[in-house]
Structures are given as structure tokens and as C-alpha cells.
Amino acid sequence: MPDFTTQEVMVTTAARMLRDGEVVFVGIGIPNLAVNLARRTRCPNLVLIYESGAIGARPSRLPLSIGDSVLVTGALGVCSMPETFQYYLQRGLIDVGFLGGAQVDRFGNLNTTVIGDYHRPKARLPGSGGACEIAALARRVLIVMNHKLRSFPERVDFITSPGYLDGGNARQRLGLPGGGPAAVITDLGVLRFAPDTREMVLESLHPGATLEQVQENTGWKLHVASPLRTTESPTDEELHVLREELIPPGGAR
Amino acid sequence: MPDFTTQEVMVTTAARMLRDGEVVFVGIGIPNLAVNLARRTRCPNLVLIYESGAIGARPSRLPLSIGDSVLVTGALGVCSMPETFQYYLQRGLIDVGFLGGAQVDRFGNLNTTVIGDYHRPKARLPGSGGACEIAALARRVLIVMNHKLRSFPERVDFITSPGYLDGGNARQRLGLPGGGPAAVITDLGVLRFAPDTREMVLESLHPGATLEQVQENTGWKLHVASPLRTTESPTDEELHVLREELIPPGGAR
Amino acid sequence: MSKLATMKEAMSRFVCDGDTVAMEGFTHLIPFAAAHELIRQRRRNLTLVRLTPDLIFDQMVAAGCARKLIFSWAGNPGVGPLHAVRRALEQQQPAPLEFEEYSHFGLALRFQAAAANVPFLPTRNFAGSDLVRVNPNVKPVTCPHTGEELWSVPALAPDVAILHAQRADEDGNTQVWGLVGVHKEVAFAARRVVVIVEEIVSQELIRRDPNRTLIPGFRVDAVVCEPFGAHPSYVQGYYDRDNEFYVRWDEISRVPQSLAAYLDKWVYGVADRQEYCRRVGDALERLRGRPVLCEPVNYGY
Amino acid sequence: MSKLATMKEAMSRFVCDGDTVAMEGFTHLIPFAAAHELIRQRRRNLTLVRLTPDLIFDQMVAAGCARKLIFSWAGNPGVGPLHAVRRALEQQQPAPLEFEEYSHFGLALRFQAAAANVPFLPTRNFAGSDLVRVNPNVKPVTCPHTGEELWSVPALAPDVAILHAQRADEDGNTQVWGLVGVHKEVAFAARRVVVIVEEIVSQELIRRDPNRTLIPGFRVDAVVCEPFGAHPSYVQGYYDRDNEFYVRWDEISRVPQSLAAYLDKWVYGVADRQEYCRRVGDALERLRGRPVLCEPVNYGY
């Protein structure tokens, strides 16, 4: 057994997809850990922005929500939400946005709105929040989700946040400014999108995960890269920062 | 000879056209004196806003421009210029705006842009500044100018700031939200606009001024109210505030 | 001219049955005390507007105040779903609830349009999202200068805005710091504005830092001084979010009975926020943080 | 990462001949030191953009830096006309000057549209004004929701924004108080941003008052520390406007000869702003006002 958890693999994998100096729209949970890990390792100049308007936050504890008070104390700046969405996101200043959802489909479209019919839902979910605009306007999007069959249908019940829609150049045809999803990081592996069809392709399996597991938990016949790599394990340094600095023993998760 | 100046009559006349609690867009010079006089006499709850973004200013000396530093120190608030124009003026929150210009015509249209042809001007003037939006969006406008023939043509060379345009209901037809000019206060008298035609009507003469003077300095056959009143003289209280508080001996004018 | 009012006066005077009521504050500054007073006054048929309905609207919906919800993210932040809102939307329990749904950007832009008094504003958002399919208020617009196709949302001008803030003077000149969300846009968008503050300060203090003023007094109809009026949400510099309560709410709200019991004890069962605070007791004081003061700046000339 | 640069470096690196350059600041924070450096570097064919050209553009136009002027009020505030700009517009002296004219609202809205990255924004302004007759950039637009006819202006994204402020850290996180004009909109509208400040402060100081930050560092390409860099305009809390100079400029600029003599002595005749300040001498210190400090606020939790 490896001496690290699946969440730690997801966090380090996401962290490695960030480049120094990038401006990142952060959520809580794994994205928050990934961005803070990257900032403390390879990307000291990463700029963290929360859709709540906190810029360059330096949280002294893990934020419990994107509007947490710790994101303001000691931040570089605060701006109103209309400014966040217009002057930052729509202006094209956000390099990376993190998204997740109840469902993601083969073209990276995300659903956080309803399961079933919109007007007679089986389950009513929270809705878009800032997800729709992050998907539409961020230069690239990283999707972080657990890999379950019900979460990976061939087609989402509702497109809250546009991925590549029907694939190909559908985004460009609709004039979506953002680049769309760059990768999907699950608890089983990493998936990217084929440059032409924009369909999801399994790129690597996390240590211990199998292709069968992934296919069983995916609602369509999944394309697989060859060779299918194994996701790089977290380094000792990454694990140290993660365990000692970001999630201090007894610290909130 | 009366023991007050023409400017003092203009200031007190303008001040009396304000109602307590109104929100006033202020300029410098006579409008600034008028608003501050009103605030210190009949209208303690007047709210002063400068297009520079200073709100509730309490200048310790007469401001030399609408962006003077004294308008900020001790103000109630400061807002950006896009906010001033959209959230205050366009939102319909400004009750009174003061305007002047190089030319005003029989329908209260103002020119601060050019004398002569726009592309081959005899004289190039500063332009609109905030005047166009004040004329378009303030609930009512008070015009303060010296009464000279060249300043009162039948038709302005250029409509920088719309008054009643061609008269009648032209403003409504164009969907202008503001109410348009309520009065013109000159160094000779007070003019208002006929409710139906919206043409300028001489309502009162300042003490010492004559109808002949006014007509000689007006570029069209002026309608005159009957009876033609005499503008009320400044009261001792008004003169005291004006001379002792607003223009302290030796204070800037 | 003083606009001071008690919460009872302000809510009964400025909020009417059937009104469209925006009660904003993004995680920060959520006006819970006002919501509890509206529940006690049994206000009905309200159209409730917030980016994040949060526990405040979960409670008002359960209490039967709402006819309609306009929102962009209906969850318990960092905890889970809003059970009462879900019951209303999924099972029409206790009553059917109309709703109109946007993204945060879309709803924020509706407030901004109303604040600027233009009937619409354009955006590059929404293309490809099913939100435009289910919400007819998101319409295409063509740029008259470039010919580009964009999307647009209409202005949303609430009948009344209810906004919590750190401090104001008696005239309603209101200062806010920390996350400001859409406070300013809502304050200018609404027909009537009620501000609830942690403390009333002198106008002199307000005038010493004019850039800190978010809402001018002449835009404000009533100012209510209600310490801890935003609990269980937080007020930067005054008290932190009562996160334990947000977690506990998941339990409380899971079934109508326990939620009703909560309302009986903590809303109907108290006369006002002061009694609520006495009942919460020391837990409130424990939410007060250590002071972290900024440096003064110089406004001299 | 530090973006500190000298004025020479910043102007030569980030301002090219032919650029559209916005140098904002409404009476407050006018970047005169940057303008003088651009004149010394003999930058040419610039499209200069400001709501109020003020003395700063009167000087740049006289020095031959400008091909075109985009503005909304071309006067010497509280004094009179801008003689050099008038000579260029009325008599094409020393050279013809193209121009494009708006109202303050119209030009501010063009910056806001570019900052928000939308190709246009709608307004209820302009109806009935001849500005729409002479400026084809002001076009009608129909609201897709109400059918109302409004007017609109296109986005204006300058190649570079040059903005003066009170203070910034080395990374360019910039704080401003007092009149803010269109500083924020221009900073987000422009492709490149140069900030000039009265003092460089520690990032810790910036972080102690995040609501005071107007421009985030990642939007800034260069930060120049230039005390008195806005003279003869003013910087709230640092020094007041040199009004005597504004009045004297009316004389200086009335004929090309005296204006040229001014440029020779005060612009071409000095190496940089420091030498300019030494030459102005004690008059500068007399512009320093008495301190009027605000109260600190609490950002704790």
C-alpha cells in the first residue's frame, strides 16, 4: 500500500497543473489545498482569487467557505462581486478556474443544477453559483470530482457550466471566450480532452486504480491514451507541506 | 444704490430655488455659493454632490475646482465617477443640477462646445464635461449665466446640453429622463420656461435692471411675464452668511 | 435627519406583504435578525432575492414568508443542501415555491443594471448553458458597434433592500469593509433601503474616512442598531461565523418537525434579537476575534 | 515579484510611439512627472486620452507628442481655456490635432466597458445633444427586454494606462484614497499599466487594509516611486494643488514662445523629477498640508 491517500494524489496532481504567476479562481476543499500546495512549492507567485472578492488571500486556517472571514484578513485586496465577474473573469484575467459537480459528461459539461427534469427534478441541486461564468470565461478549467457511474453520464441532465458542449469547435461557434476544461482529476485517475473531438480521454491511473474501475464508473465507452500512464505519486516534500503546513494535525479539513 | 452686489442677488435667488433635503449636483462659483448659503439658512439637510465623486462635502474654504482636495477632507463619502454618473445621476437621485455656458437659447439649450461651425470653429470651448448628463438626467436644472447678447442667441451654435430642444414635449419624445431647465438666473433677472411651449419667459428683474437692458441683451423677442416682478433682494441674514461665513474677508472667491 | 428605528418599526414600516425583498451579504453580513423579525411579523407572499439563499431564506421559506425565490446558489456553504428550500422545490412542501435562477454573475448584473437605471446590461457569459433555455430573462443582444452577439439580463429593482453593515451614523451614512458582495448595487437598485448595523457611530467618525462609505445616508430609509444582528453569519472585525450552527442546521432542517421546533424556540419564542442573544449566551462572545487593526491614512490637504 | 522601475525605464519600456495612452486622475493624481519624461523621450503620434486634458495634455500637445486627443472637458479647471490645445484645434498650430469628444459620463463608460470586456455599454444619456451628431461612436441600442431606445458607447481599451496613486508595494498592489475618478476602470481597461506612487510601502501595510487596494499587483507592469510626481496637481494626504501654477499657466501658455521657454526650463532642462523638485524648491514643501488621519478599522475575525 502507498503511504499517501487518494485525496493527496488528487491534490498534488491538481497542484502540478498550475504554472507560477498564474491567477487562479479558487474554491474550497481539494482546489484550495492544491493551490496553496502549489504556492508553497513550485509557484510562489500564484495569485489566489475567490469569487467572493478576496484577492491574494493568505488564510491562517483552511477556509470553510469561499466567503470565509480568514480570506479577508491579510488579503492583498477586496473587490465587489460585480467587479470580480466583470473586471477579472470576463476581462480574461483568470488563468485557471476549478470546478466540480454532480455530473460531468464526455465533453466536460458540468451539472450542478438538477438530476432529472428541470421542472420536475428527482433531485434539486444548489445551482450555478459562479460555476457557469468560470466555465465560460476562465482561460482554462480544472475539474475535480470523485469517479462514480452516476457522476459520469454520457450526457448531463442539465448543462449548468459549459464544457465542450457537443464537442469539436462548439465553444468557438458559440463565442465562448474561455478555453474550456483542460483536465478532469478524479479519485481514480486523470482525464484530458482530445484536441479535435474534445472528448474525454483517460490519460493516467492513480497508483492502485485499474482501468476496469474507471470504465465501470464511466457512463460511456471511454477513450484511453496509449500508453496509459500511472499518475506520479506525491513527493515527500509535497506530502510534508500538505500534512504539516496546510492540514496541521487537528486542523480543519 | 442697493447695498448688495449683483452676484449676491444671483446667489440668493438661486439659493431660494432649493428645497430642504434635496440632493444637489454642485459646480464652483455662484452655484457653490448658492448651495452653501441655502444649507446654512433654509435647507440644513441639503446634500451636496460634486461630479468628481465627493458626497456631502464640508469644504473649509471655497473650492477652486470641482475636484478640489477640500471637498474630500471631512466629506460623507467618495465614489468613483462611473458610480456618480450611473448610480446617482442616471438613477434619478439628483434633484437639482446647476449649469452655465457660453450660449443659452430660447428653449434653454446650452452650448459649451464651439462658437461657429463644429469642424471650423470661430472659438473652441471646453466641451461638455458632466454638463450633457446633468441636463439629460437631473430632475431639474438651474442655469446661471451673465446676460449678454452673444450669450443669448435664438439658437445655440451647438447643443452640448439639451434644454427643451425645439420646445413643447420634445424632451419626452426623445425619452430624456430629467425634467429640464427650471429657471435661468442672470445678472439682470430671472427667466422661466412656459409650461406649454417651453420657451423662456422673463419672470423678474433684479433691483436696478430694466426690461430694455434685458431685451437688448437677448437674441430674440423675449416673452415677459405680467406682472413683471422685481427679484426679491437678499435679506440681511443671507448677506451676513454670504459675506461672513462663505466669503470670509480676504477669502478666495 | 435621524433615521434610527427599532427592528420592529423598520420591518413593519418598510416591508409589505407581496414585496420583492433583497437581503444580501455574501456569507458575510447576512441580515438574520431582520429575517427573524419578518417571520415573527408573519410577512407573506414575499419574492425573496439573494445570490445565496443560505440559512436565512431556508428559514423564511419554512416559515411560509415566501411566494417566490430568485437566486443563483442554493446551498448551505461548506456543509450541504438547504433542506427547506429543497422540500419546497422538489415536493412543494409546505407550499409550492416559484423560483427564478441565475448564475452569480447574472444576478449580480441584474442588480447593477437597476442601480444604474438601465433596463439591461450585456455579458459574455451564458453561451452554451441550459440556464438560457430555462430562464427567458436571459436574452441575446447584438452590439451596435461590433455586431457581436452577447447575452443580457434585465434590471432587477427590489421594492426593499435589507443590508447589514459594520457601522453607520444616525442619518444612514453606512461604512462596510471586508467582503462587500453586491451591497452597493442592491442599495442603489432598491426603492427602499433598510440598513442594520453593529454600531451607530458619530457622523464625525464617518467623515474622517469618506472612502469607506458604501451607502450614502440619503439612499437609506431606516437604520437599525442591532449588535450580533448577522449571527450566525459573520461581521468582519466584530464576530466570526458560527460555523457549528451552520453544521447543526443540516440536522435541524432535515425534517420539518425539528425545523419548526427551532423556529418556535429561536424566532417565535423570543421578542427580539436581544432576547435571542441572551439565549445564545456566551457562545456569542466566543465568536469575537482578536483585533487586527489597519493603519490610518491621511486625508489632509 | 518586484516591478519597481525608474520613470525613464518605465516610460521607454511601456509607452511606444503611436500608442493610445490614458493618463487619468480627475484634478487629483495627475501624472505630470510621467508626461514630462515622455516629452523628454520625444514620444510621438500618441493618442492621448483623459476626461480632462488639463495642463498635462496642454504641455504634451505643445511638445508635439500627440496625434489625437480623446477627451470630455478641455479647460484649465477654475482658471480658463487650455491655450495650446485650442491653438491646435482652432489653428492647427504647431500641427493639426485629431480629436474625439464625449461627455464625462460617455468617456467614463467607454473605459468601464473595456474594463468589463464588453464591446459596449448602454446609457440614458445623450438624447438631444449634438454630441451624437458629431461623434459616430455614440450609437443607439434597443433594450432586448423592454424595447426601450437607449444610446451606447463602444469600449475603449488603451495600449497603456499611466496612473498616479498614494502608495503601492513593490509588486504593484496599489492603494488610493480621496477622489478615485476612473482610475480602476482605466487600470482594468488598458493592456499595460504603469503606476506612479508617492511612496513604496511594505506588502504587510497593504495587507492590513485590503479594501483600500484599488489595483491588484498582477494588473501592473511597472511601479515608479516618484515623490511629488503629480505636481502641480495634488495627492490627498501628501500635498495640495499648486493653484498658483495653474493660474500662472494661463500666462505661460498664452503664446507659443513662453510655453516653449517653460518646456525648455522645466522639462527638457531637467534630467528627472528630482531635479524638477529641487528647482521648484521650498514652494513644494509649502504645499504639504496638515495631517488629517482617519480612524483604523478592525479586520479581525
mmCIF file of N, CA and C in Angstrom, chain C residues 117-195:
data_model
loop_
_atom_site.group_PDB
_atom_site.id
_atom_site.type_symbol
_atom_site.label_atom_id
_atom_site.label_comp_id
_atom_site.label_asym_id
_atom_site.label_seq_id
_atom_site.Cartn_x
_atom_site.Cartn_y
_atom_site.Cartn_z
ATOM 1 N N ASN C 117 -29.910 52.219 -13.381
ATOM 2 C CA ASN C 117 -31.156 52.606 -14.042
ATOM 3 C C ASN C 117 -31.093 52.460 -15.564
ATOM 4 N N VAL C 118 -30.492 51.368 -16.012
ATOM 5 C CA VAL C 118 -30.618 50.966 -17.414
ATOM 6 C C VAL C 118 -31.424 49.668 -17.427
ATOM 7 N N PRO C 119 -32.223 49.439 -18.486
ATOM 8 C CA PRO C 119 -33.124 48.269 -18.461
ATOM 9 C C PRO C 119 -32.408 46.930 -18.639
ATOM 10 N N PHE C 120 -31.149 46.975 -19.075
ATOM 11 C CA PHE C 120 -30.406 45.712 -19.268
ATOM 12 C C PHE C 120 -28.916 46.004 -19.214
ATOM 13 N N LEU C 121 -28.127 44.944 -19.048
ATOM 14 C CA LEU C 121 -26.681 45.031 -19.236
ATOM 15 C C LEU C 121 -26.219 43.795 -19.992
ATOM 16 N N PRO C 122 -25.193 43.972 -20.844
ATOM 17 C CA PRO C 122 -24.696 42.860 -21.656
ATOM 18 C C PRO C 122 -23.593 42.074 -20.951
ATOM 19 N N THR C 123 -23.434 40.800 -21.346
ATOM 20 C CA THR C 123 -22.376 39.961 -20.791
ATOM 21 C C THR C 123 -21.930 38.910 -21.800
ATOM 22 N N ARG C 124 -20.683 38.451 -21.652
ATOM 23 C CA ARG C 124 -20.164 37.362 -22.485
ATOM 24 C C ARG C 124 -20.419 36.005 -21.836
ATOM 25 N N ASN C 125 -21.132 36.005 -20.720
ATOM 26 C CA ASN C 125 -21.438 34.777 -20.009
ATOM 27 C C ASN C 125 -22.639 34.078 -20.671
ATOM 28 N N PHE C 126 -22.961 32.870 -20.219
ATOM 29 C CA PHE C 126 -24.217 32.164 -20.509
ATOM 30 C C PHE C 126 -24.227 31.314 -21.779
ATOM 31 N N ALA C 127 -23.410 31.661 -22.802
ATOM 32 C CA ALA C 127 -23.464 30.862 -24.032
ATOM 33 C C ALA C 127 -23.239 29.389 -23.689
ATOM 34 N N GLY C 128 -24.106 28.521 -24.197
ATOM 35 C CA GLY C 128 -23.935 27.081 -24.011
ATOM 36 C C GLY C 128 -24.528 26.542 -22.727
ATOM 37 N N SER C 129 -24.922 27.416 -21.813
ATOM 38 C CA SER C 129 -25.513 26.933 -20.565
ATOM 39 C C SER C 129 -27.018 26.744 -20.737
ATOM 40 N N ASP C 130 -27.564 25.681 -20.133
ATOM 41 C CA ASP C 130 -29.012 25.464 -20.191
ATOM 42 C C ASP C 130 -29.778 26.515 -19.388
ATOM 43 N N LEU C 131 -29.052 27.347 -18.622
ATOM 44 C CA LEU C 131 -29.742 28.416 -17.889
ATOM 45 C C LEU C 131 -30.523 29.301 -18.853
ATOM 46 N N VAL C 132 -29.966 29.547 -20.044
ATOM 47 C CA VAL C 132 -30.669 30.416 -21.000
ATOM 48 C C VAL C 132 -31.904 29.699 -21.568
ATOM 49 N N ARG C 133 -31.900 28.367 -21.494
ATOM 50 C CA ARG C 133 -33.039 27.598 -22.010
ATOM 51 C C ARG C 133 -34.222 27.651 -21.031
ATOM 52 N N VAL C 134 -33.899 27.647 -19.734
ATOM 53 C CA VAL C 134 -34.975 27.586 -18.736
ATOM 54 C C VAL C 134 -35.324 28.962 -18.168
ATOM 55 N N ASN C 135 -34.505 29.973 -18.457
ATOM 56 C CA ASN C 135 -34.785 31.305 -17.918
ATOM 57 C C ASN C 135 -34.932 32.323 -19.043
ATOM 58 N N PRO C 136 -36.184 32.658 -19.407
ATOM 59 C CA PRO C 136 -36.429 33.570 -20.525
ATOM 60 C C PRO C 136 -35.915 34.989 -20.275
ATOM 61 N N ASN C 137 -35.496 35.283 -19.038
ATOM 62 C CA ASN C 137 -34.949 36.614 -18.751
ATOM 63 C C ASN C 137 -33.524 36.792 -19.267
ATOM 64 N N VAL C 138 -32.889 35.707 -19.672
ATOM 65 C CA VAL C 138 -31.558 35.822 -20.259
ATOM 66 C C VAL C 138 -31.740 35.833 -21.772
ATOM 67 N N LYS C 139 -31.568 37.022 -22.355
ATOM 68 C CA LYS C 139 -31.858 37.207 -23.784
ATOM 69 C C LYS C 139 -30.609 37.619 -24.546
ATOM 70 N N PRO C 140 -30.531 37.262 -25.839
ATOM 71 C CA PRO C 140 -29.404 37.731 -26.646
ATOM 72 C C PRO C 140 -29.511 39.213 -26.958
ATOM 73 N N VAL C 141 -28.350 39.843 -27.162
ATOM 74 C CA VAL C 141 -28.306 41.237 -27.577
ATOM 75 C C VAL C 141 -27.134 41.387 -28.546
ATOM 76 N N THR C 142 -27.313 42.228 -29.570
ATOM 77 C CA THR C 142 -26.262 42.432 -30.566
ATOM 78 C C THR C 142 -25.580 43.769 -30.311
ATOM 79 N N CYS C 143 -24.257 43.780 -30.289
ATOM 80 C CA CYS C 143 -23.519 45.024 -30.079
ATOM 81 C C CYS C 143 -23.699 45.935 -31.287
ATOM 82 N N PRO C 144 -24.201 47.160 -31.056
ATOM 83 C CA PRO C 144 -24.415 48.080 -32.176
ATOM 84 C C PRO C 144 -23.116 48.595 -32.788
ATOM 85 N N HIS C 145 -21.988 48.318 -32.142
ATOM 86 C CA HIS C 145 -20.703 48.821 -32.635
ATOM 87 C C HIS C 145 -19.915 47.751 -33.373
ATOM 88 N N THR C 146 -19.931 46.516 -32.851
ATOM 89 C CA THR C 146 -19.101 45.454 -33.446
ATOM 90 C C THR C 146 -19.944 44.374 -34.114
ATOM 91 N N GLY C 147 -21.265 44.371 -33.847
ATOM 92 C CA GLY C 147 -22.106 43.318 -34.396
ATOM 93 C C GLY C 147 -22.012 42.002 -33.630
ATOM 94 N N GLU C 148 -21.177 41.967 -32.577
ATOM 95 C CA GLU C 148 -21.052 40.737 -31.791
ATOM 96 C C GLU C 148 -22.373 40.378 -31.119
ATOM 97 N N GLU C 149 -22.629 39.071 -31.022
ATOM 98 C CA GLU C 149 -23.774 38.567 -30.269
ATOM 99 C C GLU C 149 -23.350 38.358 -28.824
ATOM 100 N N LEU C 150 -24.071 38.988 -27.897
ATOM 101 C CA LEU C 150 -23.811 38.738 -26.480
ATOM 102 C C LEU C 150 -25.123 38.313 -25.833
ATOM 103 N N TRP C 151 -25.066 38.035 -24.531
ATOM 104 C CA TRP C 151 -26.295 37.780 -23.777
ATOM 105 C C TRP C 151 -26.560 38.972 -22.867
ATOM 106 N N SER C 152 -27.768 39.072 -22.372
ATOM 107 C CA SER C 152 -28.097 40.198 -21.498
ATOM 108 C C SER C 152 -29.102 39.759 -20.441
ATOM 109 N N VAL C 153 -29.097 40.495 -19.327
ATOM 110 C CA VAL C 153 -30.108 40.281 -18.282
ATOM 111 C C VAL C 153 -30.815 41.611 -18.026
ATOM 112 N N PRO C 154 -32.080 41.544 -17.601
ATOM 113 C CA PRO C 154 -32.836 42.763 -17.319
ATOM 114 C C PRO C 154 -32.537 43.285 -15.915
ATOM 115 N N ALA C 155 -32.780 44.573 -15.708
ATOM 116 C CA ALA C 155 -32.596 45.173 -14.386
ATOM 117 C C ALA C 155 -33.538 44.520 -13.380
ATOM 118 N N LEU C 156 -33.076 44.386 -12.148
ATOM 119 C CA LEU C 156 -33.921 43.903 -11.054
ATOM 120 C C LEU C 156 -33.905 44.930 -9.932
ATOM 121 N N ALA C 157 -35.015 45.644 -9.786
ATOM 122 C CA ALA C 157 -35.121 46.683 -8.761
ATOM 123 C C ALA C 157 -36.041 46.183 -7.645
ATOM 124 N N PRO C 158 -35.478 45.732 -6.517
ATOM 125 C CA PRO C 158 -36.317 45.240 -5.418
ATOM 126 C C PRO C 158 -37.151 46.378 -4.827
ATOM 127 N N ASP C 159 -38.302 46.026 -4.242
ATOM 128 C CA ASP C 159 -39.065 47.034 -3.501
ATOM 129 C C ASP C 159 -38.260 47.513 -2.301
ATOM 130 N N VAL C 160 -37.577 46.585 -1.653
ATOM 131 C CA VAL C 160 -36.792 46.964 -0.483
ATOM 132 C C VAL C 160 -35.515 46.132 -0.418
ATOM 133 N N ALA C 161 -34.437 46.789 -0.013
ATOM 134 C CA ALA C 161 -33.164 46.116 0.240
ATOM 135 C C ALA C 161 -32.933 46.132 1.745
ATOM 136 N N ILE C 162 -32.553 44.993 2.297
ATOM 137 C CA ILE C 162 -32.225 44.894 3.713
ATOM 138 C C ILE C 162 -30.773 44.465 3.801
ATOM 139 N N LEU C 163 -29.924 45.361 4.330
ATOM 140 C CA LEU C 163 -28.480 45.152 4.278
ATOM 141 C C LEU C 163 -27.859 45.341 5.657
ATOM 142 N N HIS C 164 -27.024 44.388 6.050
ATOM 143 C CA HIS C 164 -26.297 44.509 7.313
ATOM 144 C C HIS C 164 -24.933 45.142 7.026
ATOM 145 N N ALA C 165 -24.418 45.907 7.984
ATOM 146 C CA ALA C 165 -23.120 46.559 7.813
ATOM 147 C C ALA C 165 -22.455 46.719 9.174
ATOM 148 N N GLN C 166 -21.163 47.081 9.138
ATOM 149 C CA GLN C 166 -20.461 47.278 10.410
ATOM 150 C C GLN C 166 -20.987 48.486 11.170
ATOM 151 N N ARG C 167 -21.103 49.632 10.457
ATOM 152 C CA ARG C 167 -21.475 50.842 11.185
ATOM 153 C C ARG C 167 -22.104 51.883 10.281
ATOM 154 N N ALA C 168 -22.873 52.768 10.903
ATOM 155 C CA ALA C 168 -23.488 53.888 10.190
ATOM 156 C C ALA C 168 -23.692 55.011 11.190
ATOM 157 N N ASP C 169 -23.906 56.227 10.670
ATOM 158 C CA ASP C 169 -24.327 57.311 11.570
ATOM 159 C C ASP C 169 -25.864 57.341 11.569
ATOM 160 N N GLU C 170 -26.436 58.230 12.369
ATOM 161 C CA GLU C 170 -27.896 58.251 12.512
ATOM 162 C C GLU C 170 -28.611 58.593 11.212
ATOM 163 N N ASP C 171 -27.902 59.279 10.307
ATOM 164 C CA ASP C 171 -28.515 59.635 9.019
ATOM 165 C C ASP C 171 -28.476 58.482 8.019
ATOM 166 N N GLY C 172 -27.742 57.427 8.375
ATOM 167 C CA GLY C 172 -27.692 56.276 7.488
ATOM 168 C C GLY C 172 -26.462 56.210 6.598
ATOM 169 N N ASN C 173 -25.519 57.109 6.797
ATOM 170 C CA ASN C 173 -24.268 57.004 6.042
ATOM 171 C C ASN C 173 -23.536 55.763 6.553
ATOM 172 N N THR C 174 -23.373 54.780 5.660
ATOM 173 C CA THR C 174 -23.013 53.424 6.063
ATOM 174 C C THR C 174 -21.648 53.012 5.562
ATOM 175 N N GLN C 175 -20.828 52.492 6.471
ATOM 176 C CA GLN C 175 -19.484 52.042 6.096
ATOM 177 C C GLN C 175 -19.357 50.534 6.258
ATOM 178 N N VAL C 176 -18.708 49.918 5.270
ATOM 179 C CA VAL C 176 -18.547 48.474 5.211
ATOM 180 C C VAL C 176 -17.111 48.170 4.847
ATOM 181 N N TRP C 177 -16.528 47.136 5.457
ATOM 182 C CA TRP C 177 -15.243 46.615 4.991
ATOM 183 C C TRP C 177 -15.265 45.109 5.081
ATOM 184 N N GLY C 178 -14.228 44.480 4.514
ATOM 185 C CA GLY C 178 -14.288 43.037 4.320
ATOM 186 C C GLY C 178 -15.055 42.791 3.016
ATOM 187 N N LEU C 179 -15.614 41.603 2.869
ATOM 188 C CA LEU C 179 -16.335 41.289 1.633
ATOM 189 C C LEU C 179 -17.549 42.197 1.479
ATOM 190 N N VAL C 180 -17.675 42.842 0.330
ATOM 191 C CA VAL C 180 -18.794 43.763 0.113
ATOM 192 C C VAL C 180 -19.873 43.169 -0.796
ATOM 193 N N GLY C 181 -19.561 42.031 -1.429
ATOM 194 C CA GLY C 181 -20.572 41.333 -2.230
ATOM 195 C C GLY C 181 -21.245 42.234 -3.242
ATOM 196 N N VAL C 182 -22.576 42.325 -3.180
ATOM 197 C CA VAL C 182 -23.328 43.213 -4.073
ATOM 198 C C VAL C 182 -24.063 44.286 -3.262
ATOM 199 N N HIS C 183 -23.550 44.579 -2.063
ATOM 200 C CA HIS C 183 -24.219 45.539 -1.176
ATOM 201 C C HIS C 183 -24.510 46.873 -1.861
ATOM 202 N N LYS C 184 -23.495 47.439 -2.520
ATOM 203 C CA LYS C 184 -23.689 48.766 -3.112
ATOM 204 C C LYS C 184 -24.726 48.722 -4.232
ATOM 205 N N GLU C 185 -24.621 47.715 -5.099
ATOM 206 C CA GLU C 185 -25.555 47.634 -6.224
ATOM 207 C C GLU C 185 -26.989 47.479 -5.712
ATOM 208 N N VAL C 186 -27.192 46.635 -4.708
ATOM 209 C CA VAL C 186 -28.541 46.415 -4.184
ATOM 210 C C VAL C 186 -29.062 47.693 -3.517
ATOM 211 N N ALA C 187 -28.183 48.402 -2.813
ATOM 212 C CA ALA C 187 -28.605 49.628 -2.131
ATOM 213 C C ALA C 187 -29.098 50.677 -3.135
ATOM 214 N N PHE C 188 -28.468 50.722 -4.319
ATOM 215 C CA PHE C 188 -28.895 51.699 -5.326
ATOM 216 C C PHE C 188 -30.016 51.158 -6.208
ATOM 217 N N ALA C 189 -30.138 49.829 -6.286
ATOM 218 C CA ALA C 189 -31.181 49.224 -7.131
ATOM 219 C C ALA C 189 -32.561 49.329 -6.489
ATOM 220 N N ALA C 190 -32.613 49.251 -5.148
ATOM 221 C CA ALA C 190 -33.899 49.110 -4.455
ATOM 222 C C ALA C 190 -34.642 50.436 -4.336
ATOM 223 N N ARG C 191 -35.971 50.339 -4.188
ATOM 224 C CA ARG C 191 -36.782 51.545 -3.967
ATOM 225 C C ARG C 191 -36.613 52.038 -2.537
ATOM 226 N N ARG C 192 -36.605 51.094 -1.586
ATOM 227 C CA ARG C 192 -36.424 51.446 -0.176
ATOM 228 C C ARG C 192 -35.217 50.682 0.364
ATOM 229 N N VAL C 193 -34.522 51.292 1.310
ATOM 230 C CA VAL C 193 -33.320 50.667 1.859
ATOM 231 C C VAL C 193 -33.345 50.699 3.386
ATOM 232 N N VAL C 194 -33.206 49.524 4.006
ATOM 233 C CA VAL C 194 -33.071 49.430 5.456
ATOM 234 C C VAL C 194 -31.675 48.879 5.753
ATOM 235 N N VAL C 195 -30.938 49.601 6.577
ATOM 236 C CA VAL C 195 -29.595 49.184 6.947
ATOM 237 C C VAL C 195 -29.598 48.758 8.414
#
